[in-house]
Short mmCIF file of C-alpha atoms and ligand atoms in Angstrom, two decimals:
data_model
loop_
_atom_site.label_atom_id
_atom_site.label_comp_id
_atom_site.label_asym_id
_atom_site.label_seq_id
_atom_site.Cartn_x
_atom_site.Cartn_y
_atom_site.Cartn_z
CA MET A 79 -0.05 0.04 -0.20
CA LYS A 80 1.29 3.25 -0.99
CA THR A 81 -0.84 5.47 1.30
CA GLY A 82 -2.25 5.83 4.82
CA ILE A 83 -0.81 7.13 7.98
CA ASN A 84 0.06 3.57 9.29
CA LYS A 85 3.76 3.69 10.57
CA LYS A 86 4.09 7.35 9.50
CA ASN A 87 5.83 10.01 11.68
CA ILE A 88 3.30 12.82 12.55
CA VAL A 89 4.04 15.69 14.80
CA LEU A 90 0.77 17.26 16.28
CA GLY A 91 1.32 20.83 17.51
CA VAL A 92 -1.18 22.07 20.00
CA CYS A 93 -1.96 25.71 20.77
CA GLY A 94 -3.80 27.36 23.64
CA GLY A 95 -7.37 27.34 22.54
CA ILE A 96 -10.47 25.92 24.02
CA ALA A 97 -10.36 23.24 21.13
CA ALA A 98 -7.25 21.90 22.53
CA TYR A 99 -9.31 19.14 24.21
CA LYS A 100 -10.18 17.93 20.61
CA SER A 101 -6.69 17.41 19.61
CA VAL A 102 -6.56 14.82 22.36
CA GLU A 103 -9.17 12.79 20.28
CA LEU A 104 -7.25 13.53 17.28
CA LEU A 105 -4.07 12.01 18.80
CA ARG A 106 -6.24 8.82 19.75
CA LEU A 107 -7.48 8.54 16.07
CA LEU A 108 -3.68 8.93 14.64
CA ILE A 109 -2.43 6.11 17.13
CA LYS A 110 -5.51 3.89 16.37
CA GLN A 111 -4.32 4.04 12.62
CA GLY A 112 -0.86 3.17 13.50
CA ALA A 113 0.74 6.47 13.14
CA ASN A 114 4.13 7.37 15.45
CA VAL A 115 2.88 10.54 16.89
CA ARG A 116 4.88 13.05 18.86
CA VAL A 117 3.40 16.34 20.25
CA ILE A 118 4.58 19.81 20.69
CA MET A 119 2.64 22.07 23.18
CA THR A 120 2.64 25.84 23.68
CA GLN A 121 2.87 27.20 26.89
CA ASN A 122 -0.64 28.47 26.56
CA ALA A 123 -1.95 25.09 25.34
CA ARG A 124 -0.77 23.82 28.69
CA GLU A 125 -3.42 26.02 30.42
CA PHE A 126 -6.14 24.03 28.57
CA VAL A 127 -4.95 20.39 28.66
CA GLY A 128 -2.09 18.83 30.56
CA PRO A 129 0.70 17.06 28.78
CA LEU A 130 0.29 13.84 30.83
CA THR A 131 -2.97 13.41 28.76
CA PHE A 132 -0.91 13.49 25.49
CA GLU A 133 1.96 11.34 26.74
CA ALA A 134 -0.51 8.89 28.10
CA LEU A 135 -1.89 8.04 24.27
CA CYS A 136 1.40 8.55 22.34
CA GLY A 137 3.63 6.88 24.97
CA GLN A 138 6.38 9.51 24.72
CA ALA A 139 7.32 12.80 26.45
CA VAL A 140 5.42 15.84 25.10
CA CYS A 141 7.79 18.53 23.97
CA THR A 142 6.92 21.79 25.55
CA SER A 143 10.22 23.88 25.74
CA LEU A 144 12.65 25.07 23.05
CA PHE A 145 15.66 23.78 25.27
CA GLU A 146 14.55 20.30 25.66
CA LYS A 147 17.01 17.78 24.64
CA GLY A 148 16.36 14.03 23.35
CA ALA A 149 17.64 11.07 25.29
CA ASP A 150 20.82 11.07 23.11
CA ALA A 151 21.37 14.89 23.70
CA SER A 152 19.94 15.60 20.16
CA ILE A 153 17.99 18.84 19.81
CA LYS A 154 14.48 17.68 19.73
CA HIS A 155 12.96 20.36 17.60
CA ILE A 156 15.44 19.70 14.89
CA GLU A 157 15.33 16.13 15.07
CA TRP A 158 11.65 15.78 15.21
CA ALA A 159 11.25 18.07 12.25
CA GLU A 160 13.96 15.87 10.14
CA GLN A 161 11.88 12.77 10.84
CA ALA A 162 8.38 14.12 10.45
CA ASP A 163 6.26 12.82 7.57
CA ALA A 164 3.54 15.47 7.99
CA VAL A 165 2.86 18.11 10.68
CA VAL A 166 -0.74 19.02 11.93
CA ILE A 167 -1.46 22.02 14.14
CA ALA A 168 -4.77 21.79 15.92
CA PRO A 169 -6.01 24.04 17.14
CA ALA A 170 -4.01 26.78 15.59
CA THR A 171 -4.30 30.22 17.33
CA ALA A 172 -4.02 33.61 15.75
CA ASN A 173 -0.79 33.69 17.71
CA ILE A 174 0.94 30.85 16.13
CA ILE A 175 -0.49 31.71 12.61
CA GLY A 176 1.11 35.31 12.91
CA LYS A 177 4.46 33.68 14.02
CA LEU A 178 4.43 31.05 11.13
CA ALA A 179 3.38 33.74 8.55
CA ASN A 180 6.39 35.90 9.38
CA GLY A 181 9.09 33.19 10.27
CA LEU A 182 9.16 33.90 13.98
CA ALA A 183 10.80 31.23 16.10
CA ASP A 184 10.51 32.10 19.90
CA ASP A 185 9.21 28.81 21.46
CA ALA A 186 9.33 25.19 20.77
CA LEU A 187 6.48 24.87 18.21
CA SER A 188 7.24 28.15 16.13
CA THR A 189 10.93 27.10 16.24
CA PHE A 190 10.34 23.54 15.06
CA MET A 191 8.06 24.88 12.29
CA THR A 192 10.96 26.74 10.84
CA VAL A 193 12.73 23.50 10.19
CA VAL A 194 9.79 21.40 8.94
CA THR A 195 9.97 20.80 5.16
CA ARG A 196 7.12 18.22 4.87
CA PRO A 197 3.27 18.97 4.38
CA VAL A 198 1.59 20.78 7.31
CA VAL A 199 -2.25 20.88 7.91
CA LEU A 200 -3.05 23.86 10.02
CA CYS A 201 -6.57 24.19 11.66
CA PRO A 202 -7.40 27.57 12.85
CA SER A 203 -9.82 27.68 15.74
CA MET A 204 -10.62 30.85 17.57
CA ASN A 205 -13.31 33.55 18.24
CA THR A 206 -15.04 34.65 15.06
CA HIS A 207 -14.03 38.24 15.21
CA MET A 208 -10.51 37.03 15.78
CA TYR A 209 -10.59 34.83 12.70
CA GLU A 210 -12.22 37.56 10.56
CA ASN A 211 -9.53 40.02 11.78
CA LYS A 212 -7.77 41.48 8.58
CA ALA A 213 -4.29 40.55 10.11
CA VAL A 214 -5.17 36.96 10.78
CA GLN A 215 -6.84 36.58 7.49
CA ARG A 216 -3.69 38.05 5.75
CA ASN A 217 -1.47 35.80 7.63
CA ILE A 218 -3.58 32.77 6.72
CA GLU A 219 -3.40 33.80 2.92
CA ARG A 220 0.39 34.09 3.31
CA LEU A 221 0.62 30.51 4.84
CA LYS A 222 -1.74 29.10 1.91
CA ALA A 223 0.73 30.78 -0.59
CA ASP A 224 3.60 29.21 1.38
CA GLY A 225 2.07 25.72 0.77
CA TYR A 226 0.23 25.06 4.18
CA PHE A 227 -2.86 23.23 3.83
CA VAL A 228 -5.32 25.23 5.88
CA LEU A 229 -8.27 23.45 6.79
CA GLU A 230 -11.11 26.16 7.43
CA PRO A 231 -12.84 26.17 10.87
CA GLU A 232 -16.50 25.27 10.93
CA SER A 233 -19.29 27.63 11.88
CA GLY A 234 -21.46 27.31 14.83
CA LYS A 235 -21.92 28.32 18.52
CA LEU A 236 -18.42 28.99 19.96
CA ALA A 237 -17.30 28.60 23.57
CA CYS A 238 -17.25 32.46 23.98
CA GLY A 239 -21.08 32.58 23.23
CA ILE A 240 -20.68 34.05 19.69
CA THR A 241 -21.96 32.21 16.62
CA GLY A 242 -19.77 32.13 13.55
CA PRO A 243 -16.67 30.54 12.04
CA GLY A 244 -14.15 29.43 14.23
CA ARG A 245 -14.75 26.16 15.60
CA LEU A 246 -12.20 23.26 15.23
CA PRO A 247 -13.37 20.69 12.67
CA GLU A 248 -13.85 17.17 13.86
CA PRO A 249 -11.08 15.02 14.54
CA MET A 250 -12.07 12.59 11.92
CA ASP A 251 -12.08 15.41 9.29
CA ILE A 252 -8.67 16.64 10.41
CA MET A 253 -7.23 13.21 9.94
CA ASP A 254 -8.88 12.78 6.60
CA ARG A 255 -7.24 15.91 5.37
CA LEU A 256 -3.98 14.71 6.84
CA MET A 257 -4.22 11.43 4.84
CA ARG A 258 -4.94 13.52 1.84
CA CYS A 259 -1.65 15.50 2.13
CA LEU A 260 0.24 12.37 2.59
CA ALA A 261 -1.22 10.51 -0.44
CA PRO A 262 0.38 10.64 -3.87
CA LYS A 263 -1.46 12.84 -6.27
CA ASP A 264 -1.34 10.01 -8.99
CA LEU A 265 -5.11 10.40 -10.08
CA GLU A 266 -4.79 14.28 -10.58
CA GLY A 267 -6.97 15.31 -13.44
CA LYS A 268 -8.76 11.90 -13.39
CA ARG A 269 -12.67 11.70 -12.98
CA VAL A 270 -13.65 8.93 -10.92
CA LEU A 271 -17.09 7.48 -10.57
CA VAL A 272 -17.72 5.32 -7.73
CA THR A 273 -21.05 3.51 -6.43
CA ALA A 274 -21.61 2.26 -2.84
CA GLY A 275 -24.31 0.86 -0.44
CA PRO A 276 -27.35 -1.11 -1.18
CA THR A 277 -30.49 -0.20 -3.22
CA ARG A 278 -33.81 -0.41 -1.80
CA GLU A 279 -36.75 -1.75 -3.82
CA PRO A 280 -39.92 -0.72 -2.31
CA ILE A 281 -42.69 -3.37 -1.92
CA ASP A 282 -45.25 -0.75 -0.26
CA PRO A 283 -44.61 2.61 1.54
CA VAL A 284 -43.12 0.87 4.60
CA ARG A 285 -41.32 -2.24 3.34
CA PHE A 286 -38.47 -2.83 0.86
CA ILE A 287 -36.12 -5.41 -0.49
CA SER A 288 -32.52 -4.66 0.12
CA ASN A 289 -29.36 -6.12 1.42
CA PRO A 290 -26.90 -5.61 4.30
CA SER A 291 -24.37 -3.27 2.53
CA SER A 292 -23.31 -0.44 4.80
CA GLY A 293 -21.47 1.56 1.94
CA LYS A 294 -18.09 1.27 3.82
CA MET A 295 -16.30 -0.40 0.99
CA GLY A 296 -17.45 2.15 -1.63
CA TYR A 297 -16.95 5.18 0.46
CA ALA A 298 -13.35 3.83 1.28
CA VAL A 299 -12.80 3.70 -2.52
CA ALA A 300 -14.28 7.17 -2.99
CA ARG A 301 -12.14 8.79 -0.09
CA ALA A 302 -8.96 7.08 -1.35
CA ALA A 303 -9.64 8.48 -4.86
CA GLU A 304 -10.06 11.97 -3.66
CA HIS A 305 -6.83 11.46 -1.45
CA ARG A 306 -5.03 10.77 -4.57
CA GLY A 307 -6.18 13.97 -6.30
CA GLY A 308 -9.13 12.49 -8.29
CA ARG A 309 -12.27 14.30 -9.01
CA VAL A 310 -14.82 11.82 -7.52
CA VAL A 311 -18.48 11.54 -7.80
CA LEU A 312 -20.03 8.82 -5.50
CA ILE A 313 -23.31 7.63 -6.27
CA THR A 314 -24.72 5.75 -3.06
CA GLY A 315 -27.71 3.86 -1.77
CA PRO A 316 -28.90 4.78 1.65
CA THR A 317 -26.00 4.54 4.21
CA ASP A 318 -25.33 5.89 7.78
CA LEU A 319 -21.82 7.25 6.69
CA PRO A 320 -20.70 10.88 6.60
CA ASP A 321 -20.23 12.25 3.07
CA PRO A 322 -16.50 12.01 2.21
CA ASN A 323 -14.83 15.43 2.10
CA ASN A 324 -14.48 17.09 -1.30
CA VAL A 325 -16.55 14.35 -3.02
CA THR A 326 -19.83 15.14 -5.11
CA VAL A 327 -22.23 12.73 -3.38
CA ILE A 328 -25.47 11.66 -5.12
CA GLY A 329 -27.95 9.78 -2.90
CA VAL A 330 -30.33 7.25 -4.63
CA GLN A 331 -32.79 4.68 -3.45
CA THR A 332 -33.67 2.40 -6.10
CA ALA A 333 -31.50 0.50 -8.61
CA ARG A 334 -33.46 2.32 -11.28
CA GLU A 335 -32.30 5.61 -9.67
CA MET A 336 -28.74 4.42 -9.66
CA GLY A 337 -28.82 3.56 -13.15
CA VAL A 338 -30.22 6.91 -14.30
CA LYS A 339 -27.42 8.55 -12.22
CA VAL A 340 -24.83 6.41 -13.32
CA PHE A 341 -25.56 6.62 -17.00
CA GLU A 342 -25.55 10.50 -16.53
CA HIS A 343 -22.21 10.48 -15.31
CA PHE A 344 -20.57 7.67 -17.17
CA ASP A 345 -19.48 9.48 -20.35
CA HIS A 346 -17.53 12.01 -18.19
CA SER A 347 -15.65 9.49 -16.21
CA ASP A 348 -12.25 8.10 -16.60
CA ILE A 349 -12.50 5.34 -13.97
CA ILE A 350 -15.71 3.77 -13.00
CA ILE A 351 -15.69 1.50 -9.81
CA LYS A 352 -19.12 -0.29 -8.99
CA ALA A 353 -18.87 -1.25 -5.30
CA ALA A 354 -22.57 -1.11 -4.67
CA ALA A 355 -24.81 -3.95 -3.79
CA VAL A 356 -27.59 -3.54 -6.42
CA SER A 357 -30.71 -5.42 -6.13
CA ASP A 358 -31.20 -7.82 -8.87
CA PHE A 359 -34.80 -7.85 -8.65
CA ARG A 360 -37.62 -5.54 -7.55
CA PRO A 361 -41.19 -6.10 -6.68
CA ARG A 362 -43.45 -6.05 -9.91
CA ASP A 363 -45.93 -3.89 -8.26
CA GLN A 364 -45.57 -1.40 -5.67
CA ALA A 365 -48.51 -1.00 -3.18
CA ASP A 366 -49.71 2.55 -2.48
CA GLN A 367 -50.79 1.59 0.91
CA LYS A 368 -49.14 -0.69 3.58
CA ILE A 369 -50.09 -4.11 2.81
CA LYS A 370 -52.23 -5.92 5.49
CA LYS A 371 -51.42 -9.12 7.09
CA GLU A 372 -55.03 -10.25 6.73
CA ASN A 373 -54.08 -12.52 3.76
CA ASP A 374 -52.36 -15.87 5.04
CA GLN A 375 -50.38 -15.87 1.84
CA GLU A 376 -49.15 -12.77 -0.03
CA LEU A 377 -47.28 -13.71 -3.00
CA LEU A 378 -44.53 -11.21 -3.97
CA ALA A 379 -43.99 -11.03 -7.97
CA LEU A 380 -40.46 -9.83 -8.86
CA GLU A 381 -39.07 -8.32 -12.06
CA LYS A 382 -35.38 -8.12 -12.93
CA ASN A 383 -33.67 -4.72 -12.57
CA GLN A 384 -31.47 -3.59 -15.34
CA ASP A 385 -27.83 -4.76 -14.86
CA ILE A 386 -26.26 -1.39 -14.72
CA LEU A 387 -22.58 -2.65 -14.93
CA LYS A 388 -23.18 -4.75 -18.02
CA GLU A 389 -24.83 -1.95 -19.68
CA LEU A 390 -21.75 0.27 -18.94
CA GLY A 391 -19.51 -2.65 -20.31
CA ARG A 392 -21.50 -2.47 -23.42
CA ARG A 393 -21.15 1.49 -23.86
CA LYS A 394 -17.50 1.56 -22.36
CA LYS A 395 -15.01 3.54 -24.62
CA ASP A 396 -11.46 4.45 -23.50
CA GLN A 397 -12.18 4.01 -19.78
CA VAL A 398 -11.15 1.61 -17.04
CA LEU A 399 -14.40 -0.37 -15.62
CA VAL A 400 -14.20 -2.06 -12.29
CA GLY A 401 -16.95 -4.34 -10.82
CA PHE A 402 -17.24 -6.03 -7.54
CA ALA A 403 -18.59 -9.56 -7.08
CA ALA A 404 -19.90 -10.72 -3.95
CA GLU A 405 -20.41 -14.30 -3.93
CA THR A 406 -21.20 -16.96 -1.19
CA GLU A 407 -19.41 -19.90 -3.10
CA ASN A 408 -17.28 -20.57 -6.02
CA LEU A 409 -15.85 -17.03 -5.92
CA GLU A 410 -13.25 -17.43 -8.78
CA LYS A 411 -15.82 -19.21 -11.25
CA TYR A 412 -18.53 -16.42 -10.71
CA ALA A 413 -16.14 -13.48 -10.64
CA GLN A 414 -14.50 -14.48 -13.88
CA LYS A 415 -17.98 -14.96 -15.37
CA LYS A 416 -18.93 -11.56 -14.57
CA LEU A 417 -15.43 -10.10 -15.72
CA VAL A 418 -16.23 -11.44 -19.20
CA GLU A 419 -19.79 -10.93 -19.39
CA LYS A 420 -19.72 -7.44 -18.20
CA ASN A 421 -16.78 -6.28 -20.26
CA LEU A 422 -14.73 -5.34 -17.21
CA ASP A 423 -10.89 -4.50 -16.95
CA MET A 424 -10.88 -5.84 -13.35
CA ILE A 425 -13.31 -7.33 -10.76
CA ALA A 426 -12.81 -7.25 -6.96
CA GLY A 427 -14.38 -10.58 -5.60
CA ASN A 428 -15.26 -11.10 -2.05
CA LEU A 429 -17.01 -14.13 -0.33
CA VAL A 430 -19.64 -12.52 2.01
CA GLY A 431 -21.06 -13.66 5.13
CA HIS A 432 -17.64 -13.72 7.16
CA PRO A 433 -17.05 -11.35 10.13
CA SER A 434 -13.99 -9.97 8.49
CA ALA A 435 -14.99 -9.55 4.98
CA GLY A 436 -17.97 -8.40 2.79
CA PHE A 437 -21.02 -6.65 4.18
CA GLY A 438 -20.64 -4.31 6.99
CA SER A 439 -17.12 -4.99 8.40
CA ASP A 440 -14.29 -2.46 8.62
CA THR A 441 -12.07 -5.08 6.85
CA ASN A 442 -12.54 -7.04 3.43
CA GLU A 443 -10.73 -10.09 2.03
CA MET A 444 -10.65 -9.81 -1.65
CA THR A 445 -9.20 -11.47 -4.76
CA LEU A 446 -8.59 -9.24 -7.91
CA PHE A 447 -9.38 -10.71 -11.27
CA PHE A 448 -7.96 -9.34 -14.44
CA LYS A 449 -8.68 -9.64 -18.04
CA ASP A 450 -5.75 -11.61 -18.82
CA GLU A 451 -7.08 -14.41 -16.50
CA THR A 452 -4.40 -13.62 -13.89
CA LYS A 453 -5.65 -13.18 -10.26
CA GLU A 454 -4.34 -11.43 -7.06
CA PRO A 455 -5.47 -12.70 -3.68
CA LEU A 456 -5.20 -10.03 -1.11
CA ALA A 457 -4.94 -10.63 2.60
CA VAL A 458 -7.62 -9.51 5.15
CA MET A 459 -6.96 -5.65 5.54
CA ASP A 460 -9.11 -2.60 6.24
CA LYS A 461 -11.35 -1.32 3.50
CA GLU A 462 -9.10 1.75 2.92
CA ALA A 463 -6.14 -0.39 2.37
CA VAL A 464 -8.10 -2.55 -0.05
CA ALA A 465 -9.24 0.66 -1.91
CA HIS A 466 -5.67 1.93 -2.34
CA ILE A 467 -4.55 -1.36 -3.83
CA LEU A 468 -7.67 -1.26 -6.37
CA LEU A 469 -6.51 2.29 -7.55
CA ASP A 470 -2.80 0.98 -7.66
CA ARG A 471 -3.94 -1.93 -9.98
CA ILE A 472 -6.23 0.68 -11.92
CA LEU A 473 -3.27 2.93 -12.51
CA THR A 474 -1.14 0.20 -13.82
CA LEU A 475 -3.88 -0.94 -16.24
CA MET A 476 -4.09 2.78 -17.46
CA ASN A 477 -0.45 3.04 -18.01
CA SER A 478 0.06 -0.40 -19.66
O1 LIG B 568 -20.91 -2.00 1.51
P1 LIG B 568 -20.08 -2.80 2.47
O2 LIG B 568 -20.87 -3.18 3.66
O3 LIG B 568 -18.92 -2.26 2.78
O4 LIG B 568 -19.89 -4.19 1.70
C1 LIG B 568 -19.02 -4.20 0.75
C2 LIG B 568 -19.69 -4.99 -0.46
C3 LIG B 568 -19.63 -6.68 0.09
C4 LIG B 568 -21.03 -4.58 -0.80
C5 LIG B 568 -18.81 -5.02 -1.72
O5 LIG B 568 -17.62 -5.53 -1.33
C6 LIG B 568 -19.22 -5.96 -3.01
O6 LIG B 568 -19.01 -6.93 -3.09
N1 LIG B 568 -20.02 -5.03 -3.78
C7 LIG B 568 -20.70 -5.62 -4.97
C8 LIG B 568 -21.91 -6.50 -4.46
C9 LIG B 568 -22.81 -6.86 -5.51
O7 LIG B 568 -23.87 -6.42 -5.70
O8 LIG B 568 -22.22 -7.87 -6.23
P2 LIG B 568 -22.76 -8.66 -7.32
O9 LIG B 568 -22.03 -9.77 -7.68
O10 LIG B 568 -24.28 -9.14 -7.02
O11 LIG B 568 -22.82 -7.63 -8.45
C10 LIG B 568 -21.74 -7.77 -9.50
C11 LIG B 568 -21.47 -6.23 -9.98
O12 LIG B 568 -22.53 -6.03 -10.88
C12 LIG B 568 -21.33 -5.16 -8.99
O13 LIG B 568 -20.19 -4.40 -9.19
C13 LIG B 568 -22.60 -4.57 -8.79
O14 LIG B 568 -22.43 -3.18 -8.60
C14 LIG B 568 -23.15 -4.76 -10.37
N2 LIG B 568 -24.38 -4.91 -10.43
C15 LIG B 568 -25.21 -5.68 -10.04
C16 LIG B 568 -26.68 -6.00 -10.45
C17 LIG B 568 -27.23 -4.91 -11.03
N3 LIG B 568 -28.47 -4.98 -11.37
N4 LIG B 568 -26.55 -3.84 -11.49
C18 LIG B 568 -25.17 -3.80 -11.34
O15 LIG B 568 -24.57 -2.86 -11.84
#
């Protein structure tokens, strides 16, 4: 896998703002993803959260002073900057923004930042008037021009009672933008169409035919493609997942609705990845009112939905078309059959019905099948990692 933050050296800078408590959660998420995180706190940050909290989570001493030395007497702020893969400052106060924009180095964090050469995600968080202050805005613009990735604060009711922009984004979103900074931009300029989730085929106003797809697989593909610079459209059946950042999300219910939207976007897409679990059948008739249980036997007549992917295979021009196959047996046989019949460039097959693969799980165990009849079994890994491997193989197909 080329991307992700597993085993990456991340430095988390924490400044003195009420949102400093959220950086504890950010640290927890980063550690959970396998990152090696070092924390630098400003003196003011210590007024809001104690270093011990961060130390307990990251398992190493927090740097709070410019004059601290490492165990081997090395100078911490230089060594940490040289070893960092990326830096995130959350919350970033008007003070640190001003210092960074002007190259000032008078404490541990600002001095460290003058040595950093790797990507930086800066997360301003402060009172709305302070954030909108001309000097602060001027400094933020300068930092953007210097190559900082600035994650705009969210609007809402702030701790000081005022309502407006200034709130630190959710730790999950900060981590997502950090992952984007770390990813290669090998899909830059590529338009990627992804489908995800189940479809719902109504029987009556309160019942439908569906399947247990959570959307996690397709959303992971959409997120990974966006991280790698793709312009992503995600067409999704109903899920509980938050919209991925910077992705155009189109919600649908039925297979027919999904078909309409997919065909609308197909011609403008370079890469199409169909992870959605589309119902093969729909009820022939949809009752206007709730069907009553008085009848001892109610027969449900079904009719076939269009096979969207097969139609895409028929229309395909100079595009890469990738399907998924969810099977309960004979994975290779059925996946190969779908690959040929639907005119795909690749199909990602998974055996469903296992706790660590297929529907609903955070991980998947897939085998990739290619047009030249080769196959690539993948180990069990999280869906984000599967998504990146899929994209790696798609890029190889495009460049071959
Ligand atoms: O969403 P999760 O909980 O993360 O679960 C992931 C997943 C199990 C849904 C995913 O990994 C997966 O296997 N997706 C494909 C599910 C599926 O519908 O497989 P299938 O073998 O029935 O269909 C084959 C392909 O044809 C799929 O790409 C499907 O999108 C497409 N299809 C199917 C029927 C239809 N009418 N139109 C289609 O386009």
